[in-house]
Amino acid sequence: MSEFIEFSKPFVEGIQKVFETMVFTKLEPGKPIIKSDRQAKGDISAIMGLIGTVEVEGTDREFQGMFLLTWETDVYVKIASAMLMEEYTDFNDQIEDVGAEIANIVTGNAKRTLTQMGFKIEMAVPSTVTGKGHCFKYPSGTTTIMVPLSCVHGDFVMELCYQSHND
Amino acid sequence: MGLKTSMKIIVINDMGTMRKIIEKMLKTMGFTNITQADDGATALPMIKEATELGVPYEFIVSDWNMPGMSGLDLLKTLRADDQYKDLPFLMVTAEAEQGNVVIAVKAGVSNFIVKPFSAATLQEKIQKIFKA
């Protein structure tokens, strides 16, 4: 779990930075827990694949993972309204890529710290999935950690799918 | 090179969210003549056409990572053409690695801004470009 916490830290710090700078609010992370099912906790999810290599004892090993953010619709709409500096009342195509942009920025920022930790991650294009009770297909051989996040606009969840490299 | 609020600006980004945010920030700074494009491949003919029509773009704010033509490829293409070698070009990126800065500087970028950023940071970067 400590290896997992170390991997998730740059993502948590990244999303806090995004919220402070571009959503104009503080974001409080809760206690991380291991997720045992595939179902999304929210209605709208922004997903970023993480593919690359990690250096273990001088050797590059293939690495795969996934970073995602999932929101209930009302929380998503409030966050999108704050970030875009205009009021929205429902989920529509004007705000559909807000979550993906947040995921993109967070991953870009986390990448710098992860590079220092020996990870060489290729930035993928983020995607958005919507619908109540949607499920994810996590990369095989990975463990998923969930970090609850809380701000003035409501609560949502960050998930990080991680492949241990110390096996 | 002076900074005038009526200058013709093009904001290039594949994500509508970031185009909207940047346009909003530019408007709060007083800029009024802003156009959007969703990647380098779409923007390049718009930039060339504007020049041919005698109403050239005076400032480019472009994302780095985009499908089609990336911001870096757009920058290289423009800098290879004499008429765009001094066109102010601000590169926006989510990747905060030093190596990226070096690549962009070598390609002739005017300045560089890493997401997330505030309106104040954007303004500071723009002022630096136009004071240079």
PDB file of C-alpha atoms in Angstrom:
ATOM      1  CA  MET A   1       0.000   0.000   0.000  1.00  0.00           C
ATOM      2  CA  SER A   2       2.844   2.449   0.707  1.00  0.00           C
ATOM      3  CA  GLU A   3       4.116   2.016  -2.885  1.00  0.00           C
ATOM      4  CA  PHE A   4       0.588   2.796  -4.035  1.00  0.00           C
ATOM      5  CA  ILE A   5       0.358   5.904  -1.854  1.00  0.00           C
ATOM      6  CA  GLU A   6       3.672   7.118  -3.255  1.00  0.00           C
ATOM      7  CA  PHE A   7       2.344   6.666  -6.810  1.00  0.00           C
ATOM      8  CA  SER A   8      -0.963   8.399  -6.046  1.00  0.00           C
ATOM      9  CA  LYS A   9       0.551  11.414  -4.256  1.00  0.00           C
ATOM     10  CA  PRO A  10       1.470  13.397  -7.424  1.00  0.00           C
ATOM     11  CA  PHE A  11      -2.081  12.899  -8.742  1.00  0.00           C
ATOM     12  CA  VAL A  12      -3.663  14.096  -5.486  1.00  0.00           C
ATOM     13  CA  GLU A  13      -1.332  17.104  -5.387  1.00  0.00           C
ATOM     14  CA  GLY A  14      -2.018  17.752  -9.080  1.00  0.00           C
ATOM     15  CA  ILE A  15      -5.778  17.829  -8.695  1.00  0.00           C
ATOM     16  CA  GLN A  16      -5.524  20.059  -5.624  1.00  0.00           C
ATOM     17  CA  LYS A  17      -3.429  22.477  -7.687  1.00  0.00           C
ATOM     18  CA  VAL A  18      -5.942  22.415 -10.569  1.00  0.00           C
ATOM     19  CA  PHE A  19      -8.832  23.139  -8.222  1.00  0.00           C
ATOM     20  CA  GLU A  20      -7.044  25.983  -6.446  1.00  0.00           C
ATOM     21  CA  THR A  21      -5.912  27.624  -9.688  1.00  0.00           C
ATOM     22  CA  MET A  22      -8.743  27.007 -12.124  1.00  0.00           C
ATOM     23  CA  VAL A  23     -11.836  25.984 -10.112  1.00  0.00           C
ATOM     24  CA  PHE A  24     -11.130  28.630  -7.459  1.00  0.00           C
ATOM     25  CA  THR A  25     -11.666  26.363  -4.447  1.00  0.00           C
ATOM     26  CA  LYS A  26      -9.707  24.119  -2.132  1.00  0.00           C
ATOM     27  CA  LEU A  27      -9.980  20.367  -2.523  1.00  0.00           C
ATOM     28  CA  GLU A  28      -9.668  18.039   0.463  1.00  0.00           C
ATOM     29  CA  PRO A  29      -8.608  14.425  -0.143  1.00  0.00           C
ATOM     30  CA  GLY A  30     -10.033  11.693   2.088  1.00  0.00           C
ATOM     31  CA  LYS A  31      -8.551   8.369   3.117  1.00  0.00           C
ATOM     32  CA  PRO A  32      -7.610   6.166   0.127  1.00  0.00           C
ATOM     33  CA  ILE A  33      -9.212   2.726  -0.039  1.00  0.00           C
ATOM     34  CA  ILE A  34      -8.718  -0.260  -2.325  1.00  0.00           C
ATOM     35  CA  LYS A  35     -11.580  -0.757  -4.770  1.00  0.00           C
ATOM     36  CA  SER A  36     -12.893  -4.246  -5.334  1.00  0.00           C
ATOM     37  CA  ASP A  37     -15.547  -3.743  -8.028  1.00  0.00           C
ATOM     38  CA  ARG A  38     -15.619  -2.246 -11.537  1.00  0.00           C
ATOM     39  CA  GLN A  39     -18.557   0.103 -11.160  1.00  0.00           C
ATOM     40  CA  ALA A  40     -18.171   3.888 -11.310  1.00  0.00           C
ATOM     41  CA  LYS A  41     -19.156   5.836  -8.212  1.00  0.00           C
ATOM     42  CA  GLY A  42     -20.358   8.711 -10.385  1.00  0.00           C
ATOM     43  CA  ASP A  43     -22.415   9.371 -13.524  1.00  0.00           C
ATOM     44  CA  ILE A  44     -19.633  11.096 -15.497  1.00  0.00           C
ATOM     45  CA  SER A  45     -16.058   9.817 -15.628  1.00  0.00           C
ATOM     46  CA  ALA A  46     -12.915  11.207 -17.233  1.00  0.00           C
ATOM     47  CA  ILE A  47     -10.372   8.491 -17.960  1.00  0.00           C
ATOM     48  CA  MET A  48      -6.689   8.684 -18.754  1.00  0.00           C
ATOM     49  CA  GLY A  49      -4.699   5.614 -19.704  1.00  0.00           C
ATOM     50  CA  LEU A  50      -1.168   5.426 -18.308  1.00  0.00           C
ATOM     51  CA  ILE A  51       1.274   3.432 -20.396  1.00  0.00           C
ATOM     52  CA  GLY A  52       5.035   3.420 -20.208  1.00  0.00           C
ATOM     53  CA  THR A  53       7.966   1.952 -18.386  1.00  0.00           C
ATOM     54  CA  VAL A  54       9.296   2.056 -14.862  1.00  0.00           C
ATOM     55  CA  GLU A  55      12.903   1.675 -13.896  1.00  0.00           C
ATOM     56  CA  VAL A  56      13.400  -1.103 -11.357  1.00  0.00           C
ATOM     57  CA  GLU A  57      16.958  -1.812 -10.186  1.00  0.00           C
ATOM     58  CA  GLY A  58      18.433  -0.329 -13.372  1.00  0.00           C
ATOM     59  CA  THR A  59      16.059  -2.155 -15.748  1.00  0.00           C
ATOM     60  CA  ASP A  60      13.091  -0.632 -17.592  1.00  0.00           C
ATOM     61  CA  ARG A  61       9.927  -2.688 -17.073  1.00  0.00           C
ATOM     62  CA  GLU A  62       6.644  -2.188 -18.894  1.00  0.00           C
ATOM     63  CA  PHE A  63       4.030  -0.418 -16.875  1.00  0.00           C
ATOM     64  CA  GLN A  64       0.318   0.175 -17.341  1.00  0.00           C
ATOM     65  CA  GLY A  65      -2.279   1.892 -15.269  1.00  0.00           C
ATOM     66  CA  MET A  66      -5.263   4.176 -15.388  1.00  0.00           C
ATOM     67  CA  PHE A  67      -6.221   7.462 -13.787  1.00  0.00           C
ATOM     68  CA  LEU A  68      -9.826   8.491 -13.604  1.00  0.00           C
ATOM     69  CA  LEU A  69     -12.119  10.996 -12.002  1.00  0.00           C
ATOM     70  CA  THR A  70     -15.811  10.296 -11.499  1.00  0.00           C
ATOM     71  CA  TRP A  71     -18.557  12.738 -10.533  1.00  0.00           C
ATOM     72  CA  GLU A  72     -22.283  12.750  -9.817  1.00  0.00           C
ATOM     73  CA  THR A  73     -23.886  14.961 -12.498  1.00  0.00           C
ATOM     74  CA  ASP A  74     -24.823  17.842 -10.161  1.00  0.00           C
ATOM     75  CA  VAL A  75     -21.285  18.074  -8.752  1.00  0.00           C
ATOM     76  CA  TYR A  76     -19.790  17.920 -12.268  1.00  0.00           C
ATOM     77  CA  VAL A  77     -22.048  20.738 -13.482  1.00  0.00           C
ATOM     78  CA  LYS A  78     -21.129  22.941 -10.502  1.00  0.00           C
ATOM     79  CA  ILE A  79     -17.395  22.337 -11.035  1.00  0.00           C
ATOM     80  CA  ALA A  80     -17.706  22.977 -14.793  1.00  0.00           C
ATOM     81  CA  SER A  81     -19.599  26.227 -14.096  1.00  0.00           C
ATOM     82  CA  ALA A  82     -16.857  27.403 -11.733  1.00  0.00           C
ATOM     83  CA  MET A  83     -14.033  26.439 -14.090  1.00  0.00           C
ATOM     84  CA  LEU A  84     -15.636  27.979 -17.187  1.00  0.00           C
ATOM     85  CA  MET A  85     -16.740  31.023 -15.210  1.00  0.00           C
ATOM     86  CA  GLU A  86     -20.328  30.765 -16.460  1.00  0.00           C
ATOM     87  CA  GLU A  87     -23.457  29.145 -15.078  1.00  0.00           C
ATOM     88  CA  TYR A  88     -24.605  25.760 -16.366  1.00  0.00           C
ATOM     89  CA  THR A  89     -27.644  23.907 -15.006  1.00  0.00           C
ATOM     90  CA  ASP A  90     -27.280  20.542 -16.732  1.00  0.00           C
ATOM     91  CA  PHE A  91     -24.704  18.302 -18.423  1.00  0.00           C
ATOM     92  CA  ASN A  92     -24.407  19.200 -22.108  1.00  0.00           C
ATOM     93  CA  ASP A  93     -21.879  19.350 -24.944  1.00  0.00           C
ATOM     94  CA  GLN A  94     -20.661  22.750 -23.748  1.00  0.00           C
ATOM     95  CA  ILE A  95     -19.188  21.169 -20.630  1.00  0.00           C
ATOM     96  CA  GLU A  96     -18.655  17.550 -21.679  1.00  0.00           C
ATOM     97  CA  ASP A  97     -14.839  17.801 -21.886  1.00  0.00           C
ATOM     98  CA  VAL A  98     -14.293  19.714 -18.605  1.00  0.00           C
ATOM     99  CA  GLY A  99     -13.576  16.479 -16.730  1.00  0.00           C
ATOM    100  CA  ALA A 100     -11.247  15.220 -19.458  1.00  0.00           C
ATOM    101  CA  GLU A 101      -9.329  18.505 -19.404  1.00  0.00           C
ATOM    102  CA  ILE A 102      -8.945  18.254 -15.614  1.00  0.00           C
ATOM    103  CA  ALA A 103      -7.679  14.662 -15.981  1.00  0.00           C
ATOM    104  CA  ASN A 104      -5.268  15.800 -18.706  1.00  0.00           C
ATOM    105  CA  ILE A 105      -3.816  18.629 -16.597  1.00  0.00           C
ATOM    106  CA  VAL A 106      -3.511  16.461 -13.486  1.00  0.00           C
ATOM    107  CA  THR A 107      -1.699  13.712 -15.395  1.00  0.00           C
ATOM    108  CA  GLY A 108       0.628  16.224 -17.059  1.00  0.00           C
ATOM    109  CA  ASN A 109       1.581  17.647 -13.693  1.00  0.00           C
ATOM    110  CA  ALA A 110       1.912  14.232 -12.032  1.00  0.00           C
ATOM    111  CA  LYS A 111       4.159  13.086 -14.864  1.00  0.00           C
ATOM    112  CA  ARG A 112       6.952  15.413 -13.787  1.00  0.00           C
ATOM    113  CA  THR A 113       7.101  13.896 -10.275  1.00  0.00           C
ATOM    114  CA  LEU A 114       6.626  10.370 -11.600  1.00  0.00           C
ATOM    115  CA  THR A 115       9.545  10.863 -13.993  1.00  0.00           C
ATOM    116  CA  GLN A 116      11.727  11.620 -10.973  1.00  0.00           C
ATOM    117  CA  MET A 117      10.428   8.370  -9.419  1.00  0.00           C
ATOM    118  CA  GLY A 118      11.580   6.377 -12.485  1.00  0.00           C
ATOM    119  CA  PHE A 119       8.290   6.249 -14.426  1.00  0.00           C
ATOM    120  CA  LYS A 120       8.347   7.172 -18.100  1.00  0.00           C
ATOM    121  CA  ILE A 121       4.690   7.657 -18.937  1.00  0.00           C
ATOM    122  CA  GLU A 122       3.268   8.501 -22.348  1.00  0.00           C
ATOM    123  CA  MET A 123       0.427  11.018 -22.224  1.00  0.00           C
ATOM    124  CA  ALA A 124      -2.701   9.554 -23.808  1.00  0.00           C
ATOM    125  CA  VAL A 125      -5.791  11.464 -24.894  1.00  0.00           C
ATOM    126  CA  PRO A 126      -8.374  11.478 -22.089  1.00  0.00           C
ATOM    127  CA  SER A 127     -11.868  10.156 -22.716  1.00  0.00           C
ATOM    128  CA  THR A 128     -15.236  10.729 -21.077  1.00  0.00           C
ATOM    129  CA  VAL A 129     -17.791   8.076 -20.158  1.00  0.00           C
ATOM    130  CA  THR A 130     -21.294   8.955 -19.002  1.00  0.00           C
ATOM    131  CA  GLY A 131     -24.286   7.068 -17.638  1.00  0.00           C
ATOM    132  CA  LYS A 132     -25.486   5.832 -14.277  1.00  0.00           C
ATOM    133  CA  GLY A 133     -23.695   2.734 -13.052  1.00  0.00           C
ATOM    134  CA  HIS A 134     -21.164   2.550 -15.872  1.00  0.00           C
ATOM    135  CA  CYS A 135     -18.284   0.138 -15.394  1.00  0.00           C
ATOM    136  CA  PHE A 136     -14.578   0.250 -16.142  1.00  0.00           C
ATOM    137  CA  LYS A 137     -12.304  -2.360 -17.603  1.00  0.00           C
ATOM    138  CA  TYR A 138      -9.145  -1.998 -15.571  1.00  0.00           C
ATOM    139  CA  PRO A 139      -5.839  -3.175 -17.081  1.00  0.00           C
ATOM    140  CA  SER A 140      -5.064  -6.740 -16.026  1.00  0.00           C
ATOM    141  CA  GLY A 141      -2.680  -7.261 -13.142  1.00  0.00           C
ATOM    142  CA  THR A 142      -3.503  -3.928 -11.564  1.00  0.00           C
ATOM    143  CA  THR A 143      -4.951  -2.811  -8.264  1.00  0.00           C
ATOM    144  CA  THR A 144      -7.315   0.147  -8.019  1.00  0.00           C
ATOM    145  CA  ILE A 145      -7.171   2.705  -5.255  1.00  0.00           C
ATOM    146  CA  MET A 146     -10.018   5.166  -4.663  1.00  0.00           C
ATOM    147  CA  VAL A 147      -9.411   8.560  -3.136  1.00  0.00           C
ATOM    148  CA  PRO A 148     -12.518  10.482  -2.051  1.00  0.00           C
ATOM    149  CA  LEU A 149     -12.238  14.205  -2.787  1.00  0.00           C
ATOM    150  CA  SER A 150     -14.309  16.996  -1.336  1.00  0.00           C
ATOM    151  CA  CYS A 151     -14.795  20.665  -2.265  1.00  0.00           C
ATOM    152  CA  VAL A 152     -17.477  23.353  -1.919  1.00  0.00           C
ATOM    153  CA  HIS A 153     -19.202  22.015  -5.044  1.00  0.00           C
ATOM    154  CA  GLY A 154     -19.583  18.533  -3.543  1.00  0.00           C
ATOM    155  CA  ASP A 155     -17.766  15.221  -3.269  1.00  0.00           C
ATOM    156  CA  PHE A 156     -16.309  13.096  -6.029  1.00  0.00           C
ATOM    157  CA  VAL A 157     -13.811  10.280  -6.479  1.00  0.00           C
ATOM    158  CA  MET A 158     -10.379   9.845  -7.980  1.00  0.00           C
ATOM    159  CA  GLU A 159      -9.296   6.345  -8.960  1.00  0.00           C
ATOM    160  CA  LEU A 160      -5.820   5.161  -9.750  1.00  0.00           C
ATOM    161  CA  CYS A 161      -5.178   1.815 -11.227  1.00  0.00           C
ATOM    162  CA  TYR A 162      -1.653   0.738 -10.490  1.00  0.00           C
ATOM    163  CA  GLN A 163       0.589  -2.159 -11.374  1.00  0.00           C
ATOM    164  CA  SER A 164       3.100  -3.022  -8.699  1.00  0.00           C
ATOM    165  CA  HIS A 165       6.656  -3.192  -9.984  1.00  0.00           C
ATOM    166  CA  ASN A 166       8.111  -4.860  -6.942  1.00  0.00           C
ATOM    167  CA  ASP A 167       6.714  -8.341  -7.586  1.00  0.00           C
TER     168      ASP A 167
ATOM    169  CA  MET B   1       6.361  45.325 -30.186  1.00  0.00           C
ATOM    170  CA  GLY B   2       3.349  46.925 -28.495  1.00  0.00           C
ATOM    171  CA  LEU B   3       0.394  45.327 -26.741  1.00  0.00           C
ATOM    172  CA  LYS B   4      -2.959  46.502 -28.061  1.00  0.00           C
ATOM    173  CA  THR B   5      -6.283  45.075 -26.932  1.00  0.00           C
ATOM    174  CA  SER B   6      -7.629  45.025 -30.499  1.00  0.00           C
ATOM    175  CA  MET B   7      -4.884  42.713 -31.761  1.00  0.00           C
ATOM    176  CA  LYS B   8      -6.074  39.664 -33.671  1.00  0.00           C
ATOM    177  CA  ILE B   9      -5.619  36.530 -31.546  1.00  0.00           C
ATOM    178  CA  ILE B  10      -6.171  32.859 -32.369  1.00  0.00           C
ATOM    179  CA  VAL B  11      -6.647  30.352 -29.539  1.00  0.00           C
ATOM    180  CA  ILE B  12      -5.875  26.798 -30.654  1.00  0.00           C
ATOM    181  CA  ASN B  13      -6.837  23.818 -28.515  1.00  0.00           C
ATOM    182  CA  ASP B  14      -8.539  20.489 -29.147  1.00  0.00           C
ATOM    183  CA  MET B  15     -10.418  20.779 -25.845  1.00  0.00           C
ATOM    184  CA  GLY B  16     -13.336  23.196 -25.955  1.00  0.00           C
ATOM    185  CA  THR B  17     -13.008  23.727 -22.207  1.00  0.00           C
ATOM    186  CA  MET B  18      -9.511  25.163 -22.446  1.00  0.00           C
ATOM    187  CA  ARG B  19     -10.395  27.295 -25.507  1.00  0.00           C
ATOM    188  CA  LYS B  20     -13.282  28.784 -23.554  1.00  0.00           C
ATOM    189  CA  ILE B  21     -11.199  29.422 -20.440  1.00  0.00           C
ATOM    190  CA  ILE B  22      -8.383  31.096 -22.374  1.00  0.00           C
ATOM    191  CA  GLU B  23     -10.802  33.222 -24.398  1.00  0.00           C
ATOM    192  CA  LYS B  24     -12.569  34.282 -21.200  1.00  0.00           C
ATOM    193  CA  MET B  25      -9.258  35.177 -19.553  1.00  0.00           C
ATOM    194  CA  LEU B  26      -8.181  37.174 -22.626  1.00  0.00           C
ATOM    195  CA  LYS B  27     -11.498  39.030 -22.645  1.00  0.00           C
ATOM    196  CA  THR B  28     -11.143  39.947 -18.967  1.00  0.00           C
ATOM    197  CA  MET B  29      -7.742  41.421 -19.909  1.00  0.00           C
ATOM    198  CA  GLY B  30      -9.541  43.589 -22.463  1.00  0.00           C
ATOM    199  CA  PHE B  31      -8.754  41.694 -25.688  1.00  0.00           C
ATOM    200  CA  THR B  32     -11.660  41.789 -28.114  1.00  0.00           C
ATOM    201  CA  ASN B  33     -10.576  40.169 -31.381  1.00  0.00           C
ATOM    202  CA  ILE B  34     -10.328  36.460 -30.562  1.00  0.00           C
ATOM    203  CA  THR B  35     -10.870  33.465 -32.858  1.00  0.00           C
ATOM    204  CA  GLN B  36     -10.750  29.766 -31.912  1.00  0.00           C
ATOM    205  CA  ALA B  37      -9.439  26.701 -33.758  1.00  0.00           C
ATOM    206  CA  ASP B  38      -9.464  23.101 -32.591  1.00  0.00           C
ATOM    207  CA  ASP B  39      -6.006  21.988 -33.728  1.00  0.00           C
ATOM    208  CA  GLY B  40      -2.940  23.063 -35.695  1.00  0.00           C
ATOM    209  CA  ALA B  41      -4.209  21.576 -38.957  1.00  0.00           C
ATOM    210  CA  THR B  42      -7.374  23.692 -38.734  1.00  0.00           C
ATOM    211  CA  ALA B  43      -5.518  26.791 -37.570  1.00  0.00           C
ATOM    212  CA  LEU B  44      -2.740  26.832 -40.196  1.00  0.00           C
ATOM    213  CA  PRO B  45      -4.966  27.625 -43.212  1.00  0.00           C
ATOM    214  CA  MET B  46      -6.855  30.185 -41.094  1.00  0.00           C
ATOM    215  CA  ILE B  47      -3.564  31.901 -40.240  1.00  0.00           C
ATOM    216  CA  LYS B  48      -2.400  31.861 -43.872  1.00  0.00           C
ATOM    217  CA  GLU B  49      -5.744  33.065 -45.208  1.00  0.00           C
ATOM    218  CA  ALA B  50      -5.833  35.942 -42.721  1.00  0.00           C
ATOM    219  CA  THR B  51      -2.360  37.008 -43.876  1.00  0.00           C
ATOM    220  CA  GLU B  52      -3.379  36.813 -47.545  1.00  0.00           C
ATOM    221  CA  LEU B  53      -6.445  38.937 -46.825  1.00  0.00           C
ATOM    222  CA  GLY B  54      -4.259  41.560 -45.178  1.00  0.00           C
ATOM    223  CA  VAL B  55      -5.726  41.022 -41.702  1.00  0.00           C
ATOM    224  CA  PRO B  56      -3.075  38.739 -40.180  1.00  0.00           C
ATOM    225  CA  TYR B  57      -3.214  37.171 -36.752  1.00  0.00           C
ATOM    226  CA  GLU B  58      -0.937  39.042 -34.384  1.00  0.00           C
ATOM    227  CA  PHE B  59      -0.774  36.536 -31.527  1.00  0.00           C
ATOM    228  CA  ILE B  60      -1.131  32.749 -31.296  1.00  0.00           C
ATOM    229  CA  VAL B  61      -2.064  30.908 -28.099  1.00  0.00           C
ATOM    230  CA  SER B  62      -1.737  27.202 -28.867  1.00  0.00           C
ATOM    231  CA  ASP B  63      -1.923  23.972 -26.930  1.00  0.00           C
ATOM    232  CA  TRP B  64       0.990  21.561 -27.402  1.00  0.00           C
ATOM    233  CA  ASN B  65      -0.739  18.155 -27.409  1.00  0.00           C
ATOM    234  CA  MET B  66      -3.406  17.999 -30.064  1.00  0.00           C
ATOM    235  CA  PRO B  67      -4.491  15.357 -32.562  1.00  0.00           C
ATOM    236  CA  GLY B  68      -4.001  16.302 -36.200  1.00  0.00           C
ATOM    237  CA  MET B  69      -1.224  18.865 -36.000  1.00  0.00           C
ATOM    238  CA  SER B  70       0.378  19.495 -32.614  1.00  0.00           C
ATOM    239  CA  GLY B  71       1.261  22.936 -31.318  1.00  0.00           C
ATOM    240  CA  LEU B  72       4.943  22.158 -31.776  1.00  0.00           C
ATOM    241  CA  ASP B  73       4.459  21.148 -35.417  1.00  0.00           C
ATOM    242  CA  LEU B  74       2.414  24.282 -36.027  1.00  0.00           C
ATOM    243  CA  LEU B  75       5.147  26.403 -34.441  1.00  0.00           C
ATOM    244  CA  LYS B  76       7.865  24.743 -36.565  1.00  0.00           C
ATOM    245  CA  THR B  77       5.784  25.170 -39.731  1.00  0.00           C
ATOM    246  CA  LEU B  78       5.202  28.846 -39.037  1.00  0.00           C
ATOM    247  CA  ARG B  79       8.802  29.585 -38.077  1.00  0.00           C
ATOM    248  CA  ALA B  80       9.994  27.968 -41.331  1.00  0.00           C
ATOM    249  CA  ASP B  81       8.068  30.671 -43.202  1.00  0.00           C
ATOM    250  CA  ASP B  82       9.748  34.101 -43.129  1.00  0.00           C
ATOM    251  CA  GLN B  83       6.490  35.989 -42.788  1.00  0.00           C
ATOM    252  CA  TYR B  84       5.714  34.210 -39.497  1.00  0.00           C
ATOM    253  CA  LYS B  85       9.192  34.034 -37.989  1.00  0.00           C
ATOM    254  CA  ASP B  86       8.393  36.822 -35.489  1.00  0.00           C
ATOM    255  CA  LEU B  87       4.686  36.079 -34.956  1.00  0.00           C
ATOM    256  CA  PRO B  88       4.210  35.947 -31.154  1.00  0.00           C
ATOM    257  CA  PHE B  89       3.430  32.356 -30.166  1.00  0.00           C
ATOM    258  CA  LEU B  90       2.464  31.289 -26.628  1.00  0.00           C
ATOM    259  CA  MET B  91       2.571  27.525 -26.086  1.00  0.00           C
ATOM    260  CA  VAL B  92       0.180  25.970 -23.551  1.00  0.00           C
ATOM    261  CA  THR B  93       0.983  22.557 -22.124  1.00  0.00           C
ATOM    262  CA  ALA B  94      -0.032  20.192 -19.340  1.00  0.00           C
ATOM    263  CA  GLU B  95       3.418  18.641 -19.209  1.00  0.00           C
ATOM    264  CA  ALA B  96       5.648  20.556 -16.855  1.00  0.00           C
ATOM    265  CA  GLU B  97       8.925  18.883 -17.732  1.00  0.00           C
ATOM    266  CA  GLN B  98      12.046  20.959 -18.382  1.00  0.00           C
ATOM    267  CA  GLY B  99      12.787  18.998 -21.569  1.00  0.00           C
ATOM    268  CA  ASN B 100       9.601  20.366 -23.130  1.00  0.00           C
ATOM    269  CA  VAL B 101      10.649  23.951 -22.470  1.00  0.00           C
ATOM    270  CA  VAL B 102      13.958  23.336 -24.231  1.00  0.00           C
ATOM    271  CA  ILE B 103      12.239  21.760 -27.257  1.00  0.00           C
ATOM    272  CA  ALA B 104       9.772  24.651 -27.552  1.00  0.00           C
ATOM    273  CA  VAL B 105      12.472  27.319 -27.140  1.00  0.00           C
ATOM    274  CA  LYS B 106      14.609  25.665 -29.820  1.00  0.00           C
ATOM    275  CA  ALA B 107      11.572  25.676 -32.131  1.00  0.00           C
ATOM    276  CA  GLY B 108      11.199  29.423 -31.605  1.00  0.00           C
ATOM    277  CA  VAL B 109       8.365  29.728 -29.078  1.00  0.00           C
ATOM    278  CA  SER B 110       7.815  33.231 -27.664  1.00  0.00           C
ATOM    279  CA  ASN B 111       6.751  32.002 -24.233  1.00  0.00           C
ATOM    280  CA  PHE B 112       5.440  28.927 -22.469  1.00  0.00           C
ATOM    281  CA  ILE B 113       2.609  28.421 -19.958  1.00  0.00           C
ATOM    282  CA  VAL B 114       1.980  25.258 -17.961  1.00  0.00           C
ATOM    283  CA  LYS B 115      -1.552  24.215 -17.012  1.00  0.00           C
ATOM    284  CA  PRO B 116      -3.079  24.867 -14.538  1.00  0.00           C
ATOM    285  CA  PHE B 117      -2.661  28.622 -14.732  1.00  0.00           C
ATOM    286  CA  SER B 118      -4.514  31.706 -13.545  1.00  0.00           C
ATOM    287  CA  ALA B 119      -5.538  34.755 -15.570  1.00  0.00           C
ATOM    288  CA  ALA B 120      -2.764  36.682 -13.783  1.00  0.00           C
ATOM    289  CA  THR B 121      -0.121  34.191 -14.973  1.00  0.00           C
ATOM    290  CA  LEU B 122      -1.464  34.316 -18.528  1.00  0.00           C
ATOM    291  CA  GLN B 123      -1.354  38.110 -18.451  1.00  0.00           C
ATOM    292  CA  GLU B 124       2.202  38.074 -17.128  1.00  0.00           C
ATOM    293  CA  LYS B 125       3.328  35.735 -19.938  1.00  0.00           C
ATOM    294  CA  ILE B 126       1.639  37.907 -22.579  1.00  0.00           C
ATOM    295  CA  GLN B 127       3.194  41.079 -21.185  1.00  0.00           C
ATOM    296  CA  LYS B 128       6.639  39.446 -21.305  1.00  0.00           C
ATOM    297  CA  ILE B 129       6.146  38.482 -24.959  1.00  0.00           C
ATOM    298  CA  PHE B 130       5.099  41.950 -26.034  1.00  0.00           C
ATOM    299  CA  LYS B 131       7.741  43.750 -23.981  1.00  0.00           C
ATOM    300  CA  ALA B 132      10.517  41.715 -25.539  1.00  0.00           C
TER     301      ALA B 132
END
